[in-house]
PDB file of C-alpha atoms in Angstrom:
ATOM      1  CA  MET S   1       0.000   0.000   0.000  1.00 78.00           C
ATOM      2  CA  LYS S   2       1.294   3.426  -0.898  1.00 86.00           C
ATOM      3  CA  ILE S   3       0.875   6.149   1.705  1.00 86.00           C
ATOM      4  CA  SER S   4      -0.324   8.584  -0.956  1.00 87.00           C
ATOM      5  CA  LYS S   5      -3.246   6.229  -1.764  1.00 89.00           C
ATOM      6  CA  LEU S   6      -4.502   5.894   1.838  1.00 91.00           C
ATOM      7  CA  THR S   7      -7.925   7.436   2.453  1.00 93.00           C
ATOM      8  CA  THR S   8      -9.121   6.438   5.926  1.00 95.00           C
ATOM      9  CA  ILE S   9      -7.806   5.046   9.189  1.00 95.00           C
ATOM     10  CA  THR S  10     -10.387   3.599  11.576  1.00 94.00           C
ATOM     11  CA  TYR S  11      -9.926   2.901  15.267  1.00 94.00           C
ATOM     12  CA  LYS S  12     -12.117  -0.132  15.954  1.00 94.00           C
ATOM     13  CA  GLU S  13     -13.382  -0.096  19.536  1.00 92.00           C
ATOM     14  CA  SER S  14     -15.757  -2.158  21.623  1.00 90.00           C
ATOM     15  CA  LYS S  15     -19.134  -0.777  22.666  1.00 88.00           C
ATOM     16  CA  LYS S  16     -17.564   0.169  25.989  1.00 87.00           C
ATOM     17  CA  GLY S  17     -14.805   2.139  24.245  1.00 83.00           C
ATOM     18  CA  ARG S  18     -11.942  -0.349  24.602  1.00 91.00           C
ATOM     19  CA  PHE S  19      -9.521  -0.277  21.657  1.00 92.00           C
ATOM     20  CA  ARG S  20      -9.514  -3.466  19.564  1.00 93.00           C
ATOM     21  CA  SER S  21      -7.676  -2.851  16.269  1.00 94.00           C
ATOM     22  CA  LEU S  22      -6.645  -0.318  13.660  1.00 94.00           C
ATOM     23  CA  GLN S  23      -7.962  -0.604  10.110  1.00 94.00           C
ATOM     24  CA  ILE S  24      -6.300   1.215   7.205  1.00 94.00           C
ATOM     25  CA  HIS S  25      -8.072   1.672   3.843  1.00 94.00           C
ATOM     26  CA  ASP S  26      -6.644   2.800   0.530  1.00 90.00           C
ATOM     27  CA  SER S  27      -8.492   4.438  -2.368  1.00 87.00           C
ATOM     28  CA  GLY S  28      -9.247   1.077  -3.993  1.00 81.00           C
ATOM     29  CA  VAL S  29     -10.469  -2.056  -2.266  1.00 85.00           C
ATOM     30  CA  GLY S  30      -7.334  -2.687  -0.211  1.00 86.00           C
ATOM     31  CA  PHE S  31      -7.340  -2.608   3.568  1.00 89.00           C
ATOM     32  CA  MET S  32      -5.182  -3.743   6.451  1.00 91.00           C
ATOM     33  CA  ASP S  33      -6.423  -4.712   9.910  1.00 93.00           C
ATOM     34  CA  MET S  34      -3.737  -4.328  12.581  1.00 92.00           C
ATOM     35  CA  ARG S  35      -4.142  -5.807  16.053  1.00 95.00           C
ATOM     36  CA  ILE S  36      -1.748  -3.705  18.090  1.00 95.00           C
ATOM     37  CA  SER S  37      -1.798  -1.695  21.312  1.00 94.00           C
ATOM     38  CA  LYS S  38      -3.531   1.683  21.497  1.00 94.00           C
ATOM     39  CA  GLU S  39      -0.220   3.468  22.071  1.00 95.00           C
ATOM     40  CA  ASN S  40       1.369   1.956  18.955  1.00 96.00           C
ATOM     41  CA  ALA S  41      -1.769   2.697  16.942  1.00 95.00           C
ATOM     42  CA  ASP S  42      -1.550   6.355  17.972  1.00 96.00           C
ATOM     43  CA  LEU S  43       2.093   6.483  16.871  1.00 96.00           C
ATOM     44  CA  ILE S  44       1.295   4.913  13.485  1.00 95.00           C
ATOM     45  CA  VAL S  45      -1.614   7.287  12.880  1.00 95.00           C
ATOM     46  CA  ALA S  46       0.531  10.282  13.821  1.00 96.00           C
ATOM     47  CA  GLN S  47       3.262   9.258  11.373  1.00 96.00           C
ATOM     48  CA  LEU S  48       0.859   8.516   8.506  1.00 94.00           C
ATOM     49  CA  THR S  49      -1.142  11.737   8.921  1.00 94.00           C
ATOM     50  CA  LYS S  50       2.110  13.692   9.101  1.00 95.00           C
ATOM     51  CA  VAL S  51       3.157  12.316   5.700  1.00 94.00           C
ATOM     52  CA  ASN S  52      -0.337  12.475   4.143  1.00 92.00           C
ATOM     53  CA  PRO S  53      -2.613  15.022   5.880  1.00 94.00           C
ATOM     54  CA  LEU S  54      -5.566  14.058   3.617  1.00 93.00           C
ATOM     55  CA  ILE S  55      -6.073  10.784   5.526  1.00 94.00           C
ATOM     56  CA  GLU S  56      -9.371  10.802   7.437  1.00 95.00           C
ATOM     57  CA  VAL S  57      -9.254   9.328  10.956  1.00 96.00           C
ATOM     58  CA  LYS S  58     -12.465   7.659  12.202  1.00 93.00           C
ATOM     59  CA  HIS S  59     -13.633   5.840  15.323  1.00 92.00           C
ATOM     60  CA  ALA S  60     -16.012   2.866  15.096  1.00 91.00           C
ATOM     61  CA  ASN S  61     -17.450   1.289  18.243  1.00 87.00           C
ATOM     62  CA  TYR S  62     -19.766  -1.390  16.954  1.00 75.00           C
ATOM     63  CA  ILE S  63     -17.831  -4.518  17.938  1.00 55.00           C
TER      64      ILE S  63
END
């Protein structure tokens, strides 16, 4: 996945708000689901949005 093609990053959380995973989508049909800690997810999101500020960050709590 190229960073310039990334469109959204979604924090997947439980209904109670506990972090579960990070999902990264590109402009096509590609996606990556990363099961990491909340701290590492924050670091990854900070780096990616620094390189490509057009990436939209979302939170989903439907798990």
